[in-house]
CSV table of C-alpha atoms in Angstrom, one decimal:
chain,number,residue,atom,x,y,z
A,1,MET,CA,85.1,-58.3,-5.7
A,2,ASN,CA,82.7,-57.6,-8.7
A,3,GLU,CA,79.3,-56.3,-7.4
A,4,PRO,CA,76.8,-58.3,-7.2
A,5,ALA,CA,74.2,-58.9,-10.7
A,6,VAL,CA,70.7,-56.6,-10.4
A,7,GLY,CA,68.5,-58.9,-8.2
A,8,GLU,CA,70.7,-60.7,-6.5
A,9,PRO,CA,71.1,-60.3,-2.5
A,10,PRO,CA,74.7,-59.1,-1.4
A,11,PRO,CA,77.7,-61.6,-0.9
A,12,PRO,CA,78.6,-63.1,2.4
A,13,SER,CA,81.3,-62.7,3.8
A,14,ALA,CA,84.7,-63.9,3.2
A,15,ALA,CA,83.6,-66.5,6.8
A,16,GLY,CA,80.3,-67.6,4.9
A,17,ARG,CA,78.3,-64.8,7.2
A,18,PRO,CA,75.3,-63.8,6.4
A,19,PRO,CA,76.0,-59.5,4.9
A,20,LYS,CA,76.3,-56.8,7.6
A,21,LEU,CA,72.5,-54.8,7.7
A,22,LEU,CA,74.7,-51.4,6.3
A,23,ASP,CA,75.4,-53.6,3.6
A,24,ARG,CA,72.7,-54.5,3.3
A,25,VAL,CA,71.2,-50.8,3.2
A,26,ARG,CA,74.2,-49.6,0.3
A,27,HIS,CA,73.1,-52.9,-1.9
A,28,GLU,CA,69.9,-52.4,-2.5
A,29,LEU,CA,70.8,-48.6,-2.5
A,30,ARG,CA,73.2,-49.8,-6.2
A,31,ARG,CA,71.1,-52.3,-7.9
A,32,ARG,CA,68.4,-49.4,-7.4
A,33,HIS,CA,70.7,-46.2,-9.1
A,34,PHE,CA,71.3,-44.0,-6.0
A,35,SER,CA,73.4,-41.5,-6.7
A,36,PRO,CA,77.2,-42.8,-4.3
A,37,ARG,CA,76.0,-39.8,-2.4
A,38,THR,CA,72.4,-40.9,-1.4
A,39,GLU,CA,73.9,-43.9,-0.5
A,40,GLU,CA,76.3,-42.5,2.3
A,41,ALA,CA,73.8,-40.0,3.7
A,42,TYR,CA,71.3,-43.2,3.9
A,43,ALA,CA,74.1,-45.5,5.6
A,44,GLY,CA,74.9,-43.0,7.9
A,45,TRP,CA,71.8,-42.2,8.7
A,46,VAL,CA,71.0,-45.9,9.7
A,47,ARG,CA,74.4,-46.0,11.8
A,48,ARG,CA,73.4,-42.7,14.0
A,49,TYR,CA,69.7,-44.1,14.2
A,50,ILE,CA,71.0,-47.7,16.1
A,51,LEU,CA,73.9,-46.0,17.6
A,52,HIS,CA,70.8,-43.8,19.2
A,53,HIS,CA,69.2,-46.8,20.7
A,54,GLY,CA,72.6,-48.4,22.0
A,55,LYS,CA,72.6,-50.9,18.7
A,56,ARG,CA,70.0,-52.5,19.0
A,57,HIS,CA,68.4,-54.0,15.7
A,58,PRO,CA,66.2,-51.7,13.8
A,59,ALA,CA,63.5,-55.0,13.0
A,60,ASP,CA,62.9,-55.1,16.9
A,61,MET,CA,62.3,-51.1,17.8
A,62,GLY,CA,59.6,-49.9,16.4
A,63,GLU,CA,57.2,-46.6,16.3
A,64,ARG,CA,58.3,-45.3,19.2
A,65,GLU,CA,61.7,-45.5,17.9
A,66,VAL,CA,62.3,-44.2,15.0
A,67,SER,CA,59.9,-40.5,16.8
A,68,GLU,CA,63.1,-40.3,19.3
A,69,PHE,CA,65.3,-40.6,17.1
A,70,LEU,CA,63.5,-38.1,14.9
A,71,THR,CA,62.9,-35.3,17.7
A,72,SER,CA,66.1,-35.8,19.4
A,73,LEU,CA,68.1,-34.7,15.7
A,74,ALA,CA,65.9,-31.3,16.0
A,75,THR,CA,65.6,-31.1,19.4
A,76,VAL,CA,69.6,-31.6,20.5
A,77,ARG,CA,70.8,-31.7,17.4
A,78,ARG,CA,69.7,-29.2,16.0
A,79,VAL,CA,69.8,-30.6,12.9
A,80,GLY,CA,67.6,-28.4,10.3
A,81,PRO,CA,63.9,-29.7,8.4
A,82,SER,CA,66.2,-30.7,5.9
A,83,THR,CA,68.4,-32.6,7.6
A,84,GLN,CA,65.8,-34.1,9.3
A,85,ASN,CA,64.1,-34.9,6.2
A,86,GLN,CA,66.6,-36.9,4.4
A,87,ALA,CA,66.6,-39.1,7.9
A,88,LEU,CA,62.7,-40.2,7.8
A,89,ALA,CA,63.3,-40.3,4.0
A,90,ALA,CA,66.5,-43.0,5.1
A,91,LEU,CA,64.9,-45.4,7.4
A,92,LEU,CA,61.5,-45.2,5.8
A,93,PHE,CA,63.7,-46.5,3.2
A,94,LEU,CA,66.0,-49.1,5.0
A,95,TYR,CA,62.4,-50.7,7.2
A,96,HIS,CA,60.5,-51.4,3.5
A,97,GLU,CA,63.6,-51.9,0.8
A,98,VAL,CA,65.7,-53.4,3.0
A,99,LEU,CA,64.2,-55.5,6.1
A,100,SER,CA,60.5,-55.8,4.0
A,101,ILE,CA,58.3,-54.0,7.3
A,102,ASN,CA,55.3,-52.9,6.5
A,103,LEU,CA,55.3,-49.4,8.8
A,104,PRO,CA,52.1,-48.2,7.8
A,105,TRP,CA,52.4,-45.3,10.7
A,106,LEU,CA,55.8,-44.9,9.1
A,107,GLU,CA,54.5,-43.4,5.9
A,108,LYS,CA,52.7,-40.8,8.9
A,109,VAL,CA,55.5,-39.6,10.2
A,110,VAL,CA,55.1,-35.0,10.1
A,111,ARG,CA,58.1,-34.4,7.9
A,112,ALA,CA,59.1,-31.2,9.0
A,113,LYS,CA,57.9,-28.2,7.9
A,114,ARG,CA,61.3,-26.1,5.1
A,115,PRO,CA,60.8,-22.2,5.5
A,116,PRO,CA,61.1,-20.6,1.7
A,117,LYS,CA,64.0,-19.1,0.9
A,118,LEU,CA,65.9,-16.7,-1.6
A,119,PRO,CA,68.5,-17.7,-2.6
A,120,VAL,CA,71.7,-15.6,-2.9
A,121,VAL,CA,71.9,-13.5,-5.6
A,122,LEU,CA,74.8,-11.4,-7.2
A,123,THR,CA,75.1,-8.5,-8.8
A,124,ARG,CA,77.2,-8.4,-12.0
A,125,ALA,CA,80.1,-6.0,-11.3
A,126,GLU,CA,80.5,-8.6,-7.0
A,127,VAL,CA,80.7,-11.4,-10.4
A,128,SER,CA,83.3,-9.7,-12.3
A,129,ALA,CA,85.4,-9.3,-9.1
A,130,ILE,CA,85.0,-12.9,-8.1
A,131,MET,CA,86.2,-14.3,-11.6
A,132,ASP,CA,89.1,-11.0,-11.3
A,133,ALA,CA,90.5,-12.7,-7.8
A,134,LEU,CA,90.5,-16.7,-9.3
A,135,SER,CA,92.3,-17.9,-12.2
A,136,GLY,CA,94.1,-20.9,-14.4
A,137,THR,CA,91.7,-23.5,-13.8
A,138,PRO,CA,89.6,-22.7,-10.8
A,139,ARG,CA,87.8,-19.3,-12.9
A,140,ILE,CA,87.2,-21.7,-16.8
A,141,MET,CA,85.0,-23.7,-13.8
A,142,ALA,CA,83.9,-20.6,-12.0
A,143,ALA,CA,82.9,-18.8,-15.4
A,144,LEU,CA,81.7,-22.1,-16.3
A,145,LEU,CA,78.5,-22.1,-13.4
A,146,TYR,CA,77.5,-19.2,-13.7
A,147,GLY,CA,78.1,-18.3,-17.4
A,148,ALA,CA,76.3,-21.5,-18.0
A,149,GLY,CA,74.3,-22.3,-15.0
A,150,LEU,CA,76.1,-25.5,-14.4
A,151,ARG,CA,75.2,-27.0,-10.5
A,152,LEU,CA,79.3,-27.7,-8.8
A,153,MET,CA,79.5,-31.1,-9.5
A,154,GLU,CA,78.0,-31.2,-13.0
A,155,CYS,CA,81.1,-28.9,-13.4
A,156,CYS,CA,83.4,-31.3,-12.2
A,157,ARG,CA,82.3,-34.6,-13.4
A,158,LEU,CA,81.8,-32.5,-17.3
A,159,ARG,CA,83.8,-34.9,-19.7
A,160,VAL,CA,86.0,-33.8,-23.1
A,161,LYS,CA,82.9,-36.1,-25.1
A,162,ASP,CA,80.6,-33.7,-23.5
A,163,LEU,CA,81.2,-30.5,-24.7
A,164,ASP,CA,81.1,-28.5,-28.2
A,165,LEU,CA,83.2,-26.4,-29.3
A,166,ALA,CA,82.0,-25.3,-33.1
A,167,ARG,CA,78.7,-25.3,-31.7
A,168,GLY,CA,78.5,-23.7,-28.7
A,169,GLU,CA,77.0,-26.1,-26.6
A,170,VAL,CA,77.4,-27.8,-22.7
A,171,ILE,CA,76.1,-31.6,-23.1
A,172,VAL,CA,75.1,-32.1,-18.6
A,173,ARG,CA,75.1,-36.0,-18.4
A,174,ASP,CA,73.4,-37.5,-14.7
A,175,GLY,CA,72.5,-34.2,-14.1
A,176,LYS,CA,70.6,-34.2,-10.3
A,177,GLY,CA,68.1,-36.4,-11.1
A,178,TRP,CA,70.0,-38.3,-13.7
A,179,LYS,CA,68.7,-36.4,-16.0
A,180,ASP,CA,70.7,-35.3,-18.8
A,181,ARG,CA,70.4,-31.1,-20.5
A,182,VAL,CA,72.3,-29.6,-23.3
A,183,THR,CA,72.8,-25.8,-22.1
A,184,MET,CA,75.0,-22.6,-23.4
A,185,LEU,CA,78.4,-22.9,-23.4
A,186,PRO,CA,80.0,-19.2,-23.2
A,187,ALA,CA,81.4,-17.6,-25.9
A,188,THR,CA,84.6,-15.4,-24.4
A,189,LEU,CA,85.2,-19.3,-23.0
A,190,ARG,CA,85.1,-20.7,-26.2
A,191,GLU,CA,88.9,-20.2,-26.1
A,192,PRO,CA,89.9,-20.7,-22.4
A,193,LEU,CA,88.7,-23.1,-22.8
A,194,ALA,CA,90.4,-25.2,-26.2
A,195,ALA,CA,94.2,-23.6,-24.4
A,196,HIS,CA,93.5,-26.0,-21.1
A,197,LEU,CA,92.3,-29.3,-23.5
A,198,ARG,CA,95.2,-28.2,-25.3
A,199,ALA,CA,98.1,-28.7,-21.9
A,200,ALA,CA,95.3,-31.8,-21.0
A,201,ARG,CA,95.4,-33.7,-23.8
A,202,HIS,CA,99.4,-33.2,-23.6
A,203,LEU,CA,98.9,-34.1,-19.8
A,204,HIS,CA,97.1,-37.7,-20.2
A,205,GLN,CA,99.2,-38.8,-23.4
A,206,GLU,CA,102.5,-37.9,-20.4
A,207,ASP,CA,99.8,-40.4,-18.8
A,208,LEU,CA,99.5,-42.9,-22.0
A,209,ARG,CA,103.1,-43.3,-22.1
A,210,ARG,CA,104.0,-43.9,-19.1
A,211,GLY,CA,101.1,-46.8,-19.3
A,212,TRP,CA,98.4,-44.8,-16.9
A,213,GLY,CA,95.8,-42.3,-18.8
A,214,HIS,CA,93.0,-44.5,-17.2
A,215,VAL,CA,89.5,-42.9,-15.5
A,216,GLU,CA,86.7,-44.1,-13.5
A,217,LEU,CA,84.3,-45.2,-16.5
A,218,PRO,CA,80.4,-45.1,-15.5
A,219,GLY,CA,78.4,-48.4,-14.9
A,220,ALA,CA,79.6,-51.7,-16.3
A,221,LEU,CA,80.8,-49.2,-19.5
A,222,GLY,CA,84.1,-50.4,-18.8
A,223,ILE,CA,83.2,-53.7,-19.2
A,224,LYS,CA,81.9,-53.2,-22.8
A,225,TYR,CA,84.5,-51.4,-24.4
A,226,PRO,CA,87.5,-51.8,-22.5
A,227,ASN,CA,90.1,-49.6,-24.0
A,228,ALA,CA,87.5,-46.8,-23.6
A,229,SER,CA,89.3,-45.6,-20.1
A,230,ARG,CA,92.2,-44.2,-22.3
A,231,GLU,CA,90.3,-42.9,-24.9
A,232,TRP,CA,90.3,-38.8,-24.4
A,233,ALA,CA,87.2,-38.4,-25.7
A,234,TRP,CA,86.4,-40.4,-21.7
A,235,GLN,CA,88.3,-38.7,-20.1
A,236,TRP,CA,87.7,-35.1,-17.4
A,237,VAL,CA,88.2,-31.7,-18.6
A,238,PHE,CA,89.0,-30.9,-15.2
A,239,PRO,CA,91.5,-33.2,-14.2
A,240,ALA,CA,93.4,-33.4,-11.0
A,241,THR,CA,97.0,-33.3,-10.3
A,242,ARG,CA,97.7,-36.7,-8.5
A,243,ARG,CA,96.3,-40.3,-9.9
A,244,TYR,CA,95.2,-43.3,-7.8
A,245,HIS,CA,95.5,-46.6,-8.1
A,246,ASP,CA,92.2,-48.8,-8.5
A,247,ALA,CA,92.6,-51.8,-7.0
A,248,PRO,CA,89.7,-53.4,-8.7
A,249,THR,CA,91.1,-53.2,-11.9
A,250,ARG,CA,94.3,-53.0,-10.9
A,251,GLN,CA,95.0,-48.9,-13.3
A,252,TRP,CA,96.0,-46.3,-12.2
A,253,ARG,CA,93.4,-43.6,-12.3
A,254,ARG,CA,92.8,-39.7,-12.5
A,255,HIS,CA,90.6,-38.1,-10.7
A,256,HIS,CA,88.2,-35.0,-11.2
A,257,LEU,CA,89.5,-32.0,-9.8
A,258,HIS,CA,88.0,-32.0,-6.3
A,259,GLU,CA,84.9,-30.0,-5.8
A,260,SER,CA,86.3,-28.7,-1.7
A,261,VAL,CA,89.2,-26.9,-4.4
A,262,LEU,CA,86.4,-25.0,-5.9
A,263,GLN,CA,84.4,-23.8,-3.1
A,264,ARG,CA,88.3,-22.7,-1.2
A,265,LEU,CA,88.6,-20.7,-3.1
A,266,VAL,CA,85.1,-18.9,-3.9
A,267,LYS,CA,84.5,-18.9,-0.6
A,268,GLU,CA,88.3,-16.9,-0.6
A,269,ALA,CA,87.2,-14.5,-3.7
A,270,VAL,CA,84.0,-13.9,-2.3
A,271,ARG,CA,86.1,-12.7,1.7
A,272,LYS,CA,88.8,-10.5,-0.5
A,273,THR,CA,87.2,-8.9,-2.5
A,274,GLY,CA,84.7,-7.9,0.3
A,275,ILE,CA,81.3,-8.9,-1.0
A,276,ALA,CA,79.4,-9.3,2.3
A,277,LYS,CA,76.8,-12.1,1.1
A,278,PRO,CA,77.7,-15.9,1.8
A,279,ALA,CA,78.4,-16.3,-1.4
A,280,THR,CA,78.9,-20.1,-2.9
A,281,CYS,CA,79.5,-21.7,-5.6
A,282,HIS,CA,76.0,-22.2,-6.3
A,283,SER,CA,74.9,-18.2,-6.1
A,284,LEU,CA,77.1,-18.3,-9.6
A,285,ARG,CA,74.0,-20.6,-10.7
A,286,HIS,CA,71.1,-18.1,-9.3
A,287,SER,CA,72.8,-15.7,-9.9
A,288,PHE,CA,73.6,-17.2,-13.9
A,289,ALA,CA,68.9,-17.8,-13.6
A,290,THR,CA,68.4,-14.5,-12.3
A,291,HIS,CA,70.0,-12.8,-14.8
A,292,LEU,CA,68.8,-14.0,-17.5
A,293,LEU,CA,65.5,-13.3,-15.9
A,294,GLU,CA,66.6,-9.6,-16.3
A,295,GLU,CA,67.3,-9.3,-19.9
A,296,GLY,CA,63.9,-10.5,-20.0
A,297,TYR,CA,64.0,-14.8,-20.9
A,298,ASP,CA,61.6,-17.1,-20.7
A,299,ILE,CA,61.4,-18.6,-17.7
A,300,ARG,CA,60.2,-21.8,-19.6
A,301,THR,CA,64.2,-21.6,-21.6
A,302,ILE,CA,65.7,-21.1,-17.9
A,303,GLN,CA,64.0,-23.4,-17.1
A,304,GLU,CA,65.7,-25.9,-19.2
A,305,LEU,CA,68.6,-24.3,-18.8
A,306,LEU,CA,68.9,-24.6,-15.8
A,307,GLY,CA,67.3,-28.4,-15.5
A,308,HIS,CA,64.5,-28.5,-12.9
A,309,SER,CA,61.5,-30.3,-13.4
A,310,ASP,CA,59.3,-28.4,-12.1
A,311,VAL,CA,58.3,-24.7,-13.6
A,312,ALA,CA,57.9,-24.4,-9.8
A,313,THR,CA,62.1,-24.2,-8.8
A,314,THR,CA,62.8,-21.7,-11.7
A,315,MET,CA,59.9,-19.1,-10.4
A,316,ILE,CA,62.8,-18.5,-7.4
A,317,TYR,CA,64.3,-16.4,-9.0
A,318,THR,CA,61.3,-14.1,-9.3
A,319,HIS,CA,61.5,-13.3,-6.3
A,320,VAL,CA,65.2,-11.6,-6.7
A,321,LEU,CA,65.3,-9.6,-9.9
A,322,ASN,CA,67.2,-6.1,-9.6
A,323,ARG,CA,64.1,-4.8,-9.2
A,324,GLY,CA,63.7,-3.3,-5.2
A,325,GLY,CA,60.4,-4.7,-3.6
A,326,ARG,CA,59.3,-6.8,-6.6
A,327,GLY,CA,59.4,-3.9,-8.7
A,328,VAL,CA,56.5,-1.6,-6.5
A,329,ARG,CA,58.9,2.2,-5.9
A,330,SER,CA,58.9,3.4,-2.1
A,331,PRO,CA,57.1,5.9,-1.6
A,332,LEU,CA,59.4,8.6,0.3
A,333,ASP,CA,61.7,8.2,-3.7
A,334,HIS,CA,58.5,9.6,-4.7
A,335,SER,CA,57.8,12.0,-1.6
A,336,LEU,CA,61.8,13.6,-2.1
A,337,GLN,CA,61.5,13.3,-5.9
A,338,GLU,CA,57.9,15.7,-5.7
A,339,LYS,CA,60.2,18.1,-3.2
A,340,VAL,CA,63.4,18.5,-5.4
A,341,ARG,CA,61.0,19.2,-8.5
A,342,PRO,CA,61.0,23.0,-9.7
């Protein structure tokens, strides 16, 4: 079934009944171009909210029920501040945008305070050890996270047209906040990426020969350009090994490599190398920013490379520079140095 046009109500069910509440939530999220992950999260919180209160309709509930639900998340389920605030955002969206109920008290609900936390940053030797523990496509992807400062999903969703090996650039499309940006392509990755793309193109040509070779396109681009889904430029840089059948279009497609594959392999690499830090794929991006600051690069430049909207977000890396205690020399070191002087 085709998606309703922007501004139209969600379609009724097959039996002619009005759409269910969760379907209305998803429709409003898609109409406002929220990401699929946000849609999944918000719909999940609305569902939990309804089940928590015995399947009562949200329109029949009010301030007491919302406060009770949010309190139970913190006291019973012991969720973090970010999770609690996400649940509140989902309920705000439900009442304001879906049910069109103006609840002034809901705006005044106290949001959980999120204590500032320092990012996990790896040393250059630790990054090198992790890279040595990886091989093949996962190694290239991890190297892009560190060498270009990409987020995990930004790396997974790279398309062939987004890489410019000659200019040494990576174009990130629809990054966090639906923003595009340009970042660097490490010179040491040009040859490995070129070899990887040759293998990926051979796989794509084999798919075309068998009548497959389609890929998911953003928005309604597939309607405007019906043949674009089989063009090489639109293919994923890191395609999955398996195909899937898309029922609405009746196409056999390849998805990009699932992010959990790289997450698992990086976690195993950290464990094998004996690094005593809770390092993840995102730690490689943190290390990219911190190491650039250590080399003296301007923080505004790093902000643009990372795609941060506010330089205050980038400033967090100034607190984890490899200088120890914000560059202050310990009095113990000074005393010991004076003691050993002739």
